[in-house]
Amino acid sequence: MNEFIQFRNQVYDTERNDIYPLQFLDAYIHKSETITSEERRWKEQIRTIKQLEREQKLGEKEIEELLSFLGEHPSIDRFTVDAVLKLFNDETKGIVADKTKELLATQQYDSQQLYHVLDICIECGLDVLSDDDIFFMLQKYKSDAEIVSILLDYIACFNRQGFKDPLYELLTFHYPDSIKIQAINGLRNLYSMETVNQSFVEKNVINDNNNVFFQGYMDFLHTGFTFENKGTSILQSMFYGDFEDSGKGNNGGLAVLLKGLGEEIAKDNSVSYVFTLTIAQDLTKPFISFYGDKHVLIRLPIYLDQSVRDKFIKRELFIKRQIAHFLKQANLKPDVFHIRFLDNASKAVAHLCKELNRKLVFTLTPDPHRNMFDGAGQLKELGFNGLIEKLNKIKIGDELIDISDGIVGIGNAEVKTELAVYFPQFKNEHVNRKINMIGEGIQIDQSMDAEDLAIPSNSLMEWHETNKDFFEKPVILNVGRLSVLKGQVELLKAWSNSRLSETHNLLLIGGDLERPNQEEETVIDFFKDHVQRHPEFKGRFLHQGAMSNADIRMLEKTIIQRDFDDPHIYLCSSVKEEFGIAILEAMSIGFLTLGPLKGGVKSYMRNGENGFLIDTSNWETIAKDAEKYLYDSKIDKDEVKKIQAAGQKTIDEHFSIKKISAEFVSMYLSLKGEEDHEI
C-alpha cells in the first residue's frame, strides 16, 4: 500500500487534526538520514507548539518561549502565531501584552520577529507602541517594505494620530504602489479624504503605468461604490493572476474558468452579484472591472514579497485584514465565500468568512498529497523545507474541511473515491454531507457571448499569416502557463524524439514573453536551445506567448478546419491536471485529445472512446503512450473521427458552463437557505 496514505490513515485523529504535521514529522525524521541539528530543533519547536495547543496552556513562560521561536523559519512562524492567537483570551491578554512590550523594549529583535510580534498585537488588539517607538521603527526599517506595511497597518488599526507628515513623506520614497496606497488609506482614515492633498498624491504616486488603477481607486476612496443587493451575493477568491493575463506567470486555466463561471452564475435571477477577488502587484489595470452586469473583478493592492518562495504564509493575517477593510469600505456583505486553494491566502479568506458569520465553500484537491510519495508509493526524500511547506498545506486542507459549510470536489464519484483516499475525514458523516462533486465547464458555441464569437483579433490574423506554412501539416497543440509541472519541456522532447515529429508540427501557447518570471524564462530558454541544437525542427516547432481565450478558441477553430490524413491533436503534458479547462475547450472544437492519467481528466475522458489517457511522467512515457495510441493501435481515420465526435458530445452534454453554473447556484442557495433558517 502507498506509504504516505497508509501513514496518514493510521495517525489521523478526527478530534485533533492539527497535530497531524507533528506526527508525520516525527515518523519522517525518524527514517531520514539527512536531517540537520537545526532542523531537529525546528521539529522540537513544532512539538512544543502543538503540546501547548493540546494543553491549552499559555502562561508567562510559554508566551516567552513562543515569542523566542519567531524569525527563524516561515512555517514555524506561522504555527507560532496561530498558537498564540488560538490560546489568547481575556485571562492571557495581560501576559501577552507584557511579554510583547518587554521584547520590543529590548530592541534585540530582527525584522522577521518584529513583523510577527506586531501582527500578534494587531490581531489581539494590543496597542503597545509609543509614538517614539513607531517613529523609530519607520526610520530604522524604512528599506523593509513588509515592516513599513505592517507599521502602517498598526497605525490604521489603532487610529494613531500624529503621523500625517511621515505618511506624506512615505509617498515620496521609492516604495511599491501598494505600500503607497496603504499610506493614502491611512491619511483618509485618520484625517478624512477631503483633507488629503490631491496634487501631492498625483505628483508623487500617479504615473503613466498606474494611472488607470489609481484614478479608479481614488474615485472609490472619494465616493465608494454601491452594489444593489436583491439576492445572494458570492465572493470567490483568485490569488493567482488576472482574467486579462491567462497563460502568463502562475495564471492558468482557473482564470478562464472563474471568468466564465462568474459571468454565468451572475445571470441567475437569485444572484445579486459575483465578486471575484484577486491581489494585484503591478497596478496597470483598472481597480474594478465588470464582466457582464453583475460579475465584478476587484484587484486589491496588497503588497507581497515576490522574491520569497511562499509569498502568502507570512502575510496571511495582513491579507485577511486588508480584505476585511475593503469589504467594510465598500459596504459589501457577501453571503457565500468560495476559496479554491490549500494556501495561506485562502485560509485568510476562510477565517474572515467565519468572523463575518458567512457561509464558506471550499474546492478540495489533493495537490500536495500526491507529491509526498514516489511512483512506488514510498515517501519521497523531500528535505525539511519542502516537507514542511507541503505539511503546512495539508494542515490547511484539514482545517478548511473542518470549518467549511460546503466542499466541492472537481469531477464525479470516481474522483470522490480518490479524494477519500487522501482525506480520511470523508468517512465521517458530518464531512460527507458537505461534499458536492461538480465538474468544471466552458462556454460552448451555442452559449458563447458575442465577444467570444467575434472575428479574430488583428494580432492573431497577422501571426497566423506570418506562420501559414506551419499549418500545412497536422498540428499537436498545447495551451497553458509555462511550468515544469505543465510538462511543455517534456512534450517538446517527446515530439522531437518520436514519430510524432514525422506526422505533426508542434505548437505550444503560453507564457509571458515580455516579462517572464524565472520559471517561464527557464522553459523559454530550453525551447530556444533545443531548436538551436536541432535545426531540422526549425519552422516545425512554434512557441507563442499567452493569447486571450477568445483568440485561442478562434485559432483552434481555424486549425481544425484543415483536414489531413492524420488528426489534429491536443496533448496536455501536465504531470497531473485537476480537471483541465484547456482540454475541455480543445475537445469541444474537435481535437483528438490526449490527457494525463494523474488527476481528474479520467473523470470525463474514456480511453479510446472520446480521447486517450497517457502517462505524462516524463518525455519517454509521453512518447511511448502517444505512439501506442496514434500509430500502433491501427485505428483508422473513420474511427478517429468517431472519437473526436464523442469528445465533442461529452463536452456539449456534460460540461457546458450553463450546466455547471446551475449546479453551483443550487449549492450556494441551499447554504444561504440554511443561514436564513438559522436566523
XYZ file of C-alpha atoms in Angstrom:
679
model
C 0.000 0.000 0.000
C 1.062 3.612 -0.530
C 3.301 4.531 2.421
C 2.064 8.114 2.717
C -1.630 7.199 2.554
C -1.148 4.334 4.989
C 0.599 6.575 7.486
C -1.985 9.343 7.106
C -4.839 6.964 7.796
C -3.052 5.490 10.797
C -2.271 8.762 12.565
C -5.224 10.907 11.577
C -7.256 11.925 14.631
C -10.647 13.402 13.776
C -10.714 15.340 17.032
C -7.203 16.785 16.759
C -6.353 17.040 13.074
C -3.952 19.917 13.781
C -1.385 17.553 15.338
C -1.005 15.617 12.091
C 2.034 17.592 10.817
C 3.980 16.835 14.007
C 3.131 13.160 13.886
C 4.224 12.966 10.274
C 7.429 14.886 11.000
C 8.269 12.526 13.843
C 7.918 9.494 11.601
C 9.615 11.124 8.622
C 12.587 12.443 10.572
C 12.992 9.108 12.319
C 13.731 7.431 8.986
C 15.598 10.342 7.373
C 19.375 10.235 7.103
C 19.823 13.848 6.008
C 18.135 15.815 8.813
C 20.344 18.520 10.373
C 20.593 19.557 14.012
C 18.879 22.865 13.182
C 16.006 21.042 11.522
C 15.659 18.755 14.543
C 15.446 21.864 16.706
C 12.691 23.279 14.484
C 10.859 19.984 14.766
C 11.055 20.223 18.556
C 9.685 23.764 18.363
C 6.677 22.409 16.465
C 6.323 19.746 19.156
C 6.275 22.456 21.852
C 3.697 24.500 19.919
C 1.392 21.537 19.406
C 1.749 20.429 23.020
C 0.740 23.901 24.259
C -2.265 23.869 21.919
C -3.286 20.448 23.211
C -2.943 21.524 26.857
C -4.471 24.967 26.104
C -1.761 26.470 28.240
C -0.313 29.995 27.845
C 1.478 31.456 30.865
C 4.432 33.835 31.124
C 6.979 31.096 30.449
C 5.023 29.734 27.498
C 4.445 33.054 25.729
C 8.101 33.973 26.234
C 9.169 30.687 24.666
C 6.769 31.076 21.747
C 7.976 34.605 21.014
C 11.560 33.314 21.019
C 10.693 30.927 18.172
C 9.753 33.795 15.840
C 12.026 34.824 12.990
C 13.813 31.557 12.271
C 11.592 29.746 9.763
C 8.450 30.926 7.900
C 6.417 27.804 8.673
C 7.433 27.805 12.349
C 6.471 31.496 12.471
C 3.015 30.671 11.100
C 2.479 27.808 13.545
C 3.681 30.020 16.418
C 1.448 32.989 15.658
C -1.528 30.684 15.101
C -0.902 29.081 18.503
C -0.726 32.428 20.312
C -3.995 33.553 18.726
C -5.675 30.230 19.434
C -4.721 30.402 23.129
C -5.311 34.137 23.548
C -8.228 35.169 25.755
C -9.150 37.749 28.392
C -7.143 35.867 31.020
C -3.950 35.758 28.959
C -4.301 39.248 27.430
C -2.242 40.948 30.149
C 0.540 38.349 29.896
C 0.786 38.639 26.110
C 0.809 42.445 26.336
C 3.553 42.466 28.998
C 5.786 39.989 27.172
C 5.480 41.748 23.806
C 6.307 45.062 25.491
C 9.365 43.517 27.128
C 10.582 42.114 23.814
C 10.035 45.385 21.955
C 11.726 47.398 24.722
C 14.960 45.420 24.344
C 15.218 46.279 20.639
C 17.060 42.960 20.336
C 14.745 41.607 17.654
C 15.267 41.165 13.941
C 12.790 42.335 11.329
C 11.165 38.904 10.949
C 10.489 38.623 14.673
C 9.288 42.225 14.835
C 6.849 41.664 11.981
C 5.112 38.769 13.691
C 5.032 40.460 17.096
C 3.263 43.445 15.520
C 0.943 41.043 13.688
C 0.015 39.449 17.032
C -0.531 42.847 18.642
C -2.898 43.950 15.864
C -4.908 40.706 15.965
C -5.136 40.772 19.763
C -5.943 44.490 19.984
C -2.770 45.290 21.964
C -1.653 48.870 21.326
C 1.763 48.573 22.980
C 3.871 51.000 20.904
C 4.525 54.612 21.834
C 4.732 57.310 19.164
C 8.515 57.280 19.582
C 8.569 53.514 19.015
C 6.682 53.901 15.740
C 8.856 56.797 14.549
C 11.974 54.776 15.437
C 10.797 51.667 13.577
C 9.704 53.601 10.493
C 13.157 55.109 10.288
C 15.204 52.013 11.135
C 13.280 49.693 8.814
C 12.437 52.128 6.024
C 14.078 49.829 3.468
C 11.970 46.843 4.586
C 8.642 47.092 2.741
C 6.963 44.435 4.895
C 7.827 46.218 8.154
C 6.690 49.552 6.723
C 3.461 47.873 5.608
C 2.742 46.281 8.999
C 3.519 49.584 10.769
C 1.040 51.377 8.506
C -1.455 48.650 9.361
C -0.739 49.152 13.062
C -1.244 52.929 12.803
C -4.554 52.412 10.968
C -5.881 49.652 13.253
C -5.262 51.648 16.435
C -6.220 55.003 14.899
C -2.895 56.518 15.911
C -2.863 60.246 15.260
C 0.243 62.354 14.789
C 1.718 60.608 11.752
C 0.476 62.838 8.951
C 3.939 64.091 7.987
C 5.553 60.607 7.928
C 2.680 59.330 5.793
C 3.107 62.113 3.256
C 6.877 61.648 3.312
C 6.437 57.951 2.616
C 4.656 58.825 -0.655
C 7.869 60.470 -1.898
C 10.003 57.353 -1.362
C 10.612 54.537 -3.837
C 8.085 52.090 -2.411
C 5.785 49.733 -4.331
C 2.455 51.301 -5.293
C 0.591 49.029 -2.883
C 2.568 50.445 0.068
C 1.783 53.985 -1.068
C -1.901 53.093 -1.266
C -1.695 51.972 2.360
C -0.331 55.398 3.246
C -3.134 57.107 1.293
C -5.678 54.912 3.076
C -4.094 55.931 6.367
C -4.407 59.617 5.543
C -8.032 59.113 4.510
C -8.999 57.129 7.591
C -7.188 59.317 10.097
C -7.854 62.731 8.626
C -10.689 62.261 6.051
C -10.373 62.171 2.269
C -11.290 65.828 1.917
C -8.122 66.865 3.726
C -5.767 64.711 1.624
C -3.540 66.834 -0.623
C -4.630 65.573 -4.045
C -1.958 67.417 -6.011
C 0.747 65.974 -3.755
C -0.609 62.456 -4.310
C -0.796 62.913 -8.076
C 2.743 64.289 -8.226
C 4.362 61.564 -6.126
C 2.243 58.497 -6.803
C 0.429 58.538 -10.148
C 2.315 57.802 -13.370
C 1.559 56.534 -16.872
C 1.660 52.870 -15.809
C -0.645 53.076 -12.800
C -2.839 55.964 -13.873
C -5.915 53.879 -14.755
C -5.778 51.942 -11.489
C -5.212 54.980 -9.291
C -7.950 57.047 -10.870
C -10.435 54.263 -10.161
C -9.097 53.717 -6.662
C -9.168 57.413 -5.783
C -12.754 57.600 -7.039
C -13.552 54.690 -4.732
C -11.966 56.481 -1.758
C -13.899 59.661 -2.534
C -17.300 58.202 -3.325
C -17.228 54.476 -2.614
C -19.171 52.016 -4.733
C -22.657 50.741 -4.117
C -23.916 47.411 -5.358
C -27.657 46.873 -5.242
C -28.242 43.725 -3.195
C -31.523 41.973 -4.045
C -30.320 38.409 -3.836
C -27.471 36.165 -2.790
C -24.003 37.574 -3.405
C -20.941 35.391 -3.906
C -17.296 36.245 -3.288
C -14.756 33.956 -4.941
C -11.022 34.433 -4.428
C -8.428 34.042 -7.182
C -4.965 34.899 -5.878
C -3.007 33.649 -8.880
C -3.199 36.043 -11.786
C -5.811 38.081 -13.573
C -8.591 37.499 -16.096
C -6.606 39.522 -18.618
C -3.333 37.591 -18.175
C -4.352 33.972 -18.647
C -1.354 31.825 -19.534
C 1.194 34.197 -18.009
C 3.174 33.518 -14.843
C 1.130 31.437 -12.399
C -2.090 32.359 -14.182
C -3.565 29.224 -15.695
C -6.949 27.774 -16.543
C -8.501 28.876 -13.252
C -8.802 32.458 -14.527
C -10.634 31.240 -17.644
C -12.951 29.122 -15.505
C -13.730 31.784 -12.904
C -14.340 34.468 -15.506
C -16.854 32.349 -17.397
C -18.349 30.796 -14.282
C -18.748 34.177 -12.564
C -20.481 35.656 -15.597
C -22.858 32.708 -15.910
C -23.706 32.479 -12.186
C -24.390 36.219 -12.125
C -27.068 35.770 -14.808
C -29.235 33.830 -12.352
C -32.082 35.971 -11.011
C -31.447 34.722 -7.469
C -27.885 36.083 -7.502
C -27.263 39.782 -6.967
C -23.512 39.836 -7.687
C -20.474 37.633 -8.069
C -17.327 39.322 -6.765
C -14.013 37.828 -7.847
C -11.148 38.975 -5.653
C -7.516 38.941 -6.715
C -4.334 40.570 -5.423
C -2.604 42.952 -7.820
C 1.109 43.777 -7.688
C 1.598 45.673 -10.943
C -1.211 48.207 -10.855
C -1.569 48.568 -14.613
C -5.208 47.513 -14.911
C -8.406 49.048 -13.510
C -9.119 48.710 -9.798
C -12.553 47.275 -10.612
C -13.690 45.646 -13.867
C -17.156 44.408 -14.832
C -17.726 41.220 -16.838
C -21.390 41.387 -17.646
C -23.682 43.466 -15.457
C -23.183 41.554 -12.214
C -19.741 39.923 -12.252
C -17.162 42.212 -10.680
C -13.390 41.650 -10.645
C -11.684 43.520 -7.801
C -7.900 43.928 -7.878
C -6.791 44.589 -4.306
C -3.428 46.373 -3.975
C -1.807 44.233 -1.247
C 1.975 44.221 -1.053
C 3.574 40.768 -1.261
C 7.285 39.991 -1.427
C 7.637 38.308 -4.819
C 11.181 37.135 -4.062
C 10.148 34.563 -1.450
C 9.029 31.050 -2.293
C 5.710 31.266 -0.410
C 4.546 34.874 -0.506
C 1.319 34.222 1.428
C 2.473 32.417 4.570
C 3.938 35.460 6.337
C 1.218 37.839 5.175
C -1.819 35.662 5.936
C -3.314 37.833 8.690
C -2.476 41.032 6.828
C -4.338 39.725 3.760
C -7.346 38.900 5.944
C -7.394 42.400 7.461
C -6.971 44.171 4.122
C -9.853 42.243 2.536
C -11.992 42.952 5.603
C -11.101 46.643 5.374
C -12.092 46.782 1.707
C -15.398 44.986 2.291
C -16.232 47.431 5.070
C -15.285 50.461 2.947
C -17.364 49.198 0.035
C -20.226 48.087 2.299
C -20.055 44.628 0.738
C -21.564 41.750 2.698
C -21.175 38.603 0.600
C -23.431 35.749 1.629
C -21.112 32.975 0.461
C -17.304 32.905 0.222
C -15.703 30.379 -2.149
C -11.992 29.513 -1.906
C -10.075 27.116 -4.146
C -6.515 26.518 -2.895
C -4.640 24.998 0.028
C -2.609 28.094 0.832
C -2.444 30.771 3.500
C -4.254 33.381 1.408
C -7.258 31.073 1.051
C -7.012 30.310 4.761
C -7.136 34.082 5.401
C -10.369 34.397 3.397
C -11.827 31.358 5.189
C -11.207 32.821 8.639
C -12.568 36.204 7.579
C -15.693 34.425 6.307
C -16.177 32.747 9.682
C -15.524 36.020 11.564
C -18.280 37.610 9.473
C -20.551 34.609 10.152
C -20.964 33.826 6.454
C -21.099 30.545 4.580
C -17.809 29.041 3.358
C -17.396 26.852 0.258
C -14.077 25.157 -0.358
C -12.888 23.400 -3.531
C -10.770 20.494 -2.360
C -7.904 18.923 -4.312
C -5.142 16.612 -3.043
C -2.466 18.794 -4.614
C 0.353 18.490 -2.064
C -0.671 14.991 -1.031
C 0.095 13.430 -4.423
C 3.641 14.823 -4.279
C 4.560 13.217 -0.974
C 5.451 9.832 -2.482
C 7.213 8.372 -5.491
C 5.931 6.055 -8.204
C 6.421 3.033 -5.955
C 4.346 4.602 -3.181
C 7.355 5.258 -0.934
C 7.772 8.568 0.908
C 9.929 11.000 -1.043
C 13.101 12.383 0.486
C 11.933 15.993 0.188
C 14.250 17.835 2.533
C 12.955 19.722 5.548
C 11.839 22.920 3.782
C 9.975 21.115 1.013
C 8.415 18.778 3.541
C 7.263 21.489 5.968
C 5.779 23.550 3.099
C 3.682 20.605 1.982
C 2.683 19.721 5.536
C 1.516 23.308 6.039
C -0.792 22.939 3.016
C -2.025 19.554 4.232
C -2.724 21.121 7.636
C -4.650 23.963 5.949
C -6.704 21.453 3.972
C -7.638 19.558 7.127
C -8.600 22.789 8.864
C -10.702 24.036 5.944
C -12.549 20.721 5.680
C -13.473 21.167 9.328
C -14.723 24.774 9.165
C -16.295 24.834 5.682
C -20.041 24.662 5.110
C -19.748 23.120 1.656
C -16.953 21.162 -0.042
C -16.594 20.921 -3.829
C -14.752 18.026 -5.440
C -13.819 18.563 -9.086
C -15.376 15.733 -11.053
C -17.562 12.701 -10.485
C -17.996 9.882 -7.986
C -14.767 8.280 -9.196
C -12.832 11.405 -8.214
C -14.634 11.455 -4.864
C -13.354 7.956 -4.209
C -9.816 9.168 -4.943
C -10.245 12.167 -2.627
C -11.349 9.837 0.162
C -8.009 8.038 -0.126
C -6.156 11.269 0.743
C -8.698 12.667 3.214
C -9.680 10.183 5.943
C -12.254 12.742 7.141
C -14.559 11.601 4.321
C -15.557 8.566 6.364
C -17.157 10.920 8.907
C -20.800 11.519 8.061
C -20.779 15.219 9.041
C -17.999 15.800 6.478
C -19.511 13.545 3.842
C -22.753 15.535 3.909
C -20.865 18.690 2.893
C -19.427 17.244 -0.311
C -20.683 18.233 -3.771
C -18.974 16.728 -6.813
C -19.108 19.342 -9.607
C -17.027 19.380 -12.768
C -15.586 22.402 -14.484
C -17.182 23.879 -17.577
C -16.615 26.040 -20.628
C -18.627 28.239 -22.937
C -19.603 26.024 -25.842
C -20.535 27.551 -29.203
C -24.245 27.835 -28.611
C -23.730 29.639 -25.296
C -20.736 31.802 -26.123
C -21.098 35.554 -25.818
C -20.758 37.860 -28.801
C -17.244 38.770 -27.655
C -16.175 35.127 -27.940
C -17.758 34.773 -31.384
C -16.064 37.888 -32.713
C -13.736 37.817 -35.698
C -10.070 37.079 -34.921
C -8.055 39.941 -33.489
C -5.628 41.724 -35.803
C -2.669 40.317 -33.868
C -3.944 36.752 -34.296
C -4.561 37.241 -38.023
C -1.080 38.712 -38.524
C 0.569 35.923 -36.525
C -1.343 33.226 -38.394
C -0.463 34.749 -41.760
C 3.230 35.001 -40.813
C 3.286 31.309 -39.865
C 0.897 29.976 -42.525
C 3.424 27.383 -43.786
C 3.441 25.849 -40.301
C -0.218 24.932 -40.654
C 0.342 22.923 -43.834
C 0.706 19.814 -41.636
C -1.431 18.418 -38.805
C -0.804 20.198 -35.500
C -0.143 18.998 -31.976
C -1.369 21.819 -29.738
C -0.668 22.532 -26.075
C -2.013 25.621 -24.248
C -1.192 26.812 -20.733
C 1.147 28.639 -18.429
C 4.806 27.639 -18.725
C 5.822 25.421 -15.847
C 7.802 22.287 -15.082
C 4.576 20.733 -13.782
C 2.796 21.590 -17.046
C 5.346 19.475 -18.898
C 5.989 21.566 -22.013
C 9.706 20.764 -21.893
C 8.933 17.042 -21.740
C 6.429 17.388 -24.573
C 8.992 19.067 -26.852
C 11.476 16.286 -26.119
C 8.817 13.619 -26.679
C 7.766 15.144 -30.003
C 11.302 15.567 -31.325
C 12.365 12.042 -30.289
C 9.389 10.124 -31.671
C 7.254 9.514 -34.738
C 5.127 12.480 -33.656
C 7.589 14.859 -35.359
C 7.258 12.910 -38.617
C 3.498 13.399 -38.877
C 2.779 16.596 -36.920
C 4.075 20.081 -36.230
C 4.137 21.185 -32.585
C 2.542 24.424 -31.322
C 2.915 25.493 -27.680
C 0.998 28.562 -26.478
C 1.635 30.197 -23.126
C 3.947 32.327 -21.014
C 4.762 35.996 -20.650
C 7.356 36.752 -23.330
C 7.776 40.394 -22.329
C 8.270 39.937 -18.595
C 8.818 36.242 -17.923
C 9.247 35.054 -14.367
C 12.171 32.786 -13.500
C 10.373 29.534 -14.296
C 8.991 30.873 -17.580
C 12.450 32.103 -18.562
C 13.946 28.672 -17.873
C 11.361 26.955 -20.083
C 11.674 29.543 -22.871
C 15.478 29.214 -22.836
C 15.125 25.452 -23.183
C 12.890 25.918 -26.242
C 15.425 28.215 -27.897
C 18.379 25.984 -27.067
C 16.578 22.862 -28.268
C 15.829 24.352 -31.680
C 19.415 25.611 -31.993
C 20.708 22.114 -31.296
C 18.158 20.567 -33.661
C 17.901 22.887 -36.686
C 15.877 20.245 -38.552
C 12.909 21.299 -36.406
C 13.108 24.980 -37.250
C 9.743 26.041 -38.666
C 8.153 22.821 -37.427
C 8.044 23.828 -33.760
C 6.417 27.105 -32.697
C 6.173 28.693 -29.274
C 3.747 31.598 -28.992
C 3.248 33.663 -25.855
C -0.053 33.722 -23.970
C -3.098 34.681 -26.028
C -6.561 35.747 -24.975
C -9.012 32.915 -24.552
C -11.089 34.249 -27.463
C -8.048 34.194 -29.768
C -7.077 30.688 -28.707
C -10.531 29.347 -29.437
C -10.629 31.123 -32.778
C -7.191 29.667 -33.626
C -8.391 26.178 -32.661
C -11.361 26.557 -34.994
C -9.041 27.681 -37.800
C -6.727 24.720 -37.277
C -9.498 22.113 -37.090
C -10.928 23.251 -40.438
C -7.786 21.990 -42.211
C -8.325 18.279 -42.922
C -5.380 15.854 -43.222
C -4.948 12.092 -43.139
C -3.696 12.408 -39.549
C -5.859 14.201 -36.978
C -5.078 17.440 -35.221
C -4.143 16.615 -31.629
C -4.427 18.442 -28.339
C -1.877 16.953 -25.937
C -1.944 18.010 -22.290
C 1.519 17.194 -20.927
C 0.887 18.198 -17.287
C 2.262 15.792 -14.707
C -1.271 15.882 -13.315
C -4.305 18.011 -14.117
C -7.115 18.522 -11.620
C -9.604 18.867 -14.458
C -8.304 20.748 -17.490
C -10.180 23.737 -18.933
C -7.902 23.823 -21.993
C -8.605 20.116 -22.589
C -12.365 20.706 -22.469
C -12.073 23.570 -24.947
C -9.981 21.521 -27.370
C -12.389 18.573 -27.146
C -15.326 20.888 -27.800
C -13.675 22.147 -31.019
C -12.993 18.609 -32.243
C -9.314 17.933 -31.496
C -8.262 14.378 -30.771
C -7.269 14.841 -27.134
C -4.590 13.135 -25.077
C -4.704 13.870 -21.335
C -2.737 12.839 -18.236
C -3.611 9.739 -16.253
C -2.971 11.556 -12.975
C -5.660 13.925 -11.746
C -9.265 14.464 -12.722
C -9.155 14.110 -16.535
C -10.059 10.435 -16.214
C -13.406 11.502 -14.747
C -14.588 12.520 -18.218
C -12.115 11.027 -20.683
C -12.593 7.366 -21.578
C -9.629 5.704 -23.237
C -10.308 5.024 -26.894
C -13.873 6.324 -26.652
C -13.612 10.130 -26.520
C -9.847 10.598 -26.152
C -6.762 8.889 -24.758
C -5.204 8.893 -21.287
C -1.405 8.804 -21.247
C 1.381 8.626 -18.687
C 2.892 12.135 -18.577
C 5.607 11.398 -16.001
C 8.398 12.225 -18.484
C 9.109 12.544 -22.188
C 9.710 8.826 -22.650
C 6.283 7.890 -21.276
C 4.586 10.657 -23.287
C 6.239 9.456 -26.493
C 5.591 5.764 -25.772
C 1.891 6.169 -24.987
C 1.235 8.671 -27.788
C 2.854 6.352 -30.350
C 0.943 3.367 -28.971
C -2.452 5.016 -29.425
C -1.809 7.037 -32.574
C 0.209 4.579 -34.649
C 0.443 1.109 -33.152
C -3.263 0.669 -32.387
C -4.028 0.764 -36.109
C -7.175 2.878 -35.659
C -8.297 4.239 -38.999
C -9.395 7.753 -39.902
C -13.088 6.967 -39.511
C -12.520 5.600 -36.011
C -10.537 8.712 -35.108
C -13.402 10.897 -36.279
C -15.801 8.912 -34.080
C -13.540 9.522 -31.066
C -13.341 13.233 -31.881
C -17.121 13.441 -32.237
C -17.581 11.586 -28.960
C -15.295 14.104 -27.281
C -17.418 16.978 -28.569
C -20.575 15.218 -27.422
C -19.124 14.707 -23.927
C -18.497 18.421 -23.536
C -21.818 19.502 -25.064
C -23.834 17.215 -22.799
C -21.963 17.489 -19.512
C -19.598 20.454 -19.361
C -21.442 23.480 -20.649
C -20.751 26.427 -18.351
C -24.533 26.880 -18.092
C -24.986 23.397 -16.652
C -22.039 23.723 -14.264
C -23.075 27.191 -13.072
C -26.584 25.914 -12.306
C -25.069 23.292 -10.004
C -23.021 25.954 -8.205
C -26.015 28.275 -7.835
C -28.067 25.433 -6.375
C -25.360 24.721 -3.802
C -24.863 28.406 -2.897
C -28.601 28.989 -2.471
C -29.001 25.885 -0.331
C -26.282 27.144 2.027
C -27.818 30.614 2.109
C -31.162 28.975 2.855
C -29.620 27.185 5.823
C -28.342 30.535 7.104
C -31.757 32.171 6.709
C -33.359 29.236 8.525
C -30.835 29.583 11.355
C -31.718 33.255 11.710
